[in-house]
Coordinates of C-alpha atoms in Angstrom, one line a residue:
X133 CA 8.2 6.4 15.4
X134 CA 4.9 7.3 13.8
X135 CA 4.5 3.8 12.5
X136 CA 5.0 2.4 16.0
X137 CA 2.4 4.7 17.4
X138 CA -0.1 3.7 14.7
X139 CA 0.5 0.0 15.5
X140 CA 0.1 0.6 19.2
X141 CA -3.2 2.6 18.6
X142 CA -4.5 -0.3 16.5
X143 CA -3.6 -2.9 19.1
X144 CA -5.3 -0.8 21.9
X145 CA -8.5 -0.2 19.9
X146 CA -8.8 -3.7 18.4
X147 CA -8.3 -6.3 21.2
X148 CA -8.8 -9.8 20.1
X149 CA -8.6 -8.9 16.4
X150 CA -5.8 -9.7 14.1
X151 CA -4.6 -10.9 10.7
X152 CA -4.2 -14.7 10.4
X153 CA -1.8 -16.2 7.9
X154 CA -1.2 -19.9 6.9
X155 CA 1.8 -21.6 8.4
X156 CA 3.6 -22.2 5.1
X157 CA 7.3 -21.3 4.6
X158 CA 7.0 -18.1 2.7
X159 CA 4.3 -15.5 2.2
X160 CA 3.4 -13.9 -1.2
X161 CA 3.6 -10.1 -1.2
X162 CA 1.4 -8.8 -4.0
X163 CA 0.6 -5.2 -5.0
X164 CA -2.1 -3.9 -7.3
X165 CA -2.5 -0.3 -8.3
X166 CA -4.7 1.9 -10.4
X167 CA -4.8 5.5 -11.5
X168 CA -7.3 7.6 -13.4
X169 CA -6.2 10.5 -15.6
X170 CA -7.6 13.8 -14.6
X171 CA -10.5 12.3 -12.7
X172 CA -11.2 15.3 -10.5
X173 CA -13.5 17.6 -12.4
X174 CA -12.5 20.8 -10.7
X175 CA -8.7 20.4 -10.5
X176 CA -8.1 17.8 -13.3
X177 CA -5.7 16.0 -10.9
X178 CA -5.5 12.2 -11.2
X179 CA -6.3 9.8 -8.4
X180 CA -3.9 7.0 -7.3
X181 CA -5.0 3.9 -5.6
X182 CA -3.2 0.7 -4.5
X183 CA -3.6 -2.3 -2.2
X184 CA -0.8 -4.6 -1.0
X185 CA -1.7 -8.1 0.1
X186 CA 0.3 -10.6 2.1
X187 CA -0.9 -14.1 1.2
X188 CA -4.3 -12.6 0.1
X189 CA -4.7 -10.5 3.3
X190 CA -4.8 -6.7 2.7
X191 CA -2.0 -5.2 4.8
X192 CA -1.6 -1.8 3.1
X193 CA -3.9 0.4 0.9
X194 CA -4.2 4.0 -0.1
X195 CA -6.2 6.2 -2.4
X196 CA -5.4 9.9 -2.9
X197 CA -5.2 12.6 -5.4
X198 CA -1.9 13.1 -7.1
X199 CA 0.0 16.3 -6.2
X200 CA 0.3 17.6 -9.8
X201 CA -1.8 17.5 -12.9
X202 CA -0.6 14.7 -15.1
X203 CA -0.1 15.6 -18.8
X204 CA -0.9 12.0 -19.9
X205 CA -2.4 8.8 -18.7
X206 CA 1.1 7.3 -18.8
X207 CA 2.3 10.0 -16.4
X208 CA -0.6 9.3 -14.1
X209 CA 0.1 5.6 -14.1
X210 CA 3.8 6.2 -13.6
X211 CA 3.1 8.3 -10.5
X212 CA 0.8 5.6 -9.2
X213 CA 3.4 3.0 -9.7
X214 CA 6.1 5.1 -7.9
X215 CA 3.8 5.4 -4.9
X216 CA 3.1 1.7 -4.8
X217 CA 6.8 0.7 -5.2
X218 CA 7.9 2.9 -2.3
X219 CA 5.3 1.2 -0.1
X220 CA 6.4 -2.3 -1.3
X221 CA 10.1 -1.5 -0.5
X222 CA 9.1 -0.4 3.0
X223 CA 6.9 -3.5 3.6
X224 CA 9.7 -5.8 2.4
X225 CA 12.1 -4.1 4.8
X226 CA 9.6 -4.4 7.7
X227 CA 9.0 -8.1 6.9
X228 CA 12.7 -8.8 6.7
X229 CA 13.3 -7.0 10.1
X230 CA 10.5 -9.2 11.6
X231 CA 12.2 -12.3 10.2
X232 CA 9.3 -13.1 7.8
X233 CA 10.3 -14.7 4.5
X234 CA 8.3 -13.6 1.5
X235 CA 8.3 -14.7 -2.2

């Protein structure tokens, strides 16, 4: 329900704007992520960031501090990857529900 409300708010506030994709058979869903290790000087928490593109058009992105202090750069990267993967799973489900094929 929250997602539907976000979409409706966007459509209301951005008339005439949109994302345009080529008319090929399938769209490429690509995700990139990054994490720093202990980047916050005061809390030593790491920061996660990712962007997901659909045929080169950004459709989802996020940057936030991780909830816990990572004990290694590997742990910080793992947490960033887990966040990104959950977003990809949701986007793939959404595209499937909309009847959009992706590669």
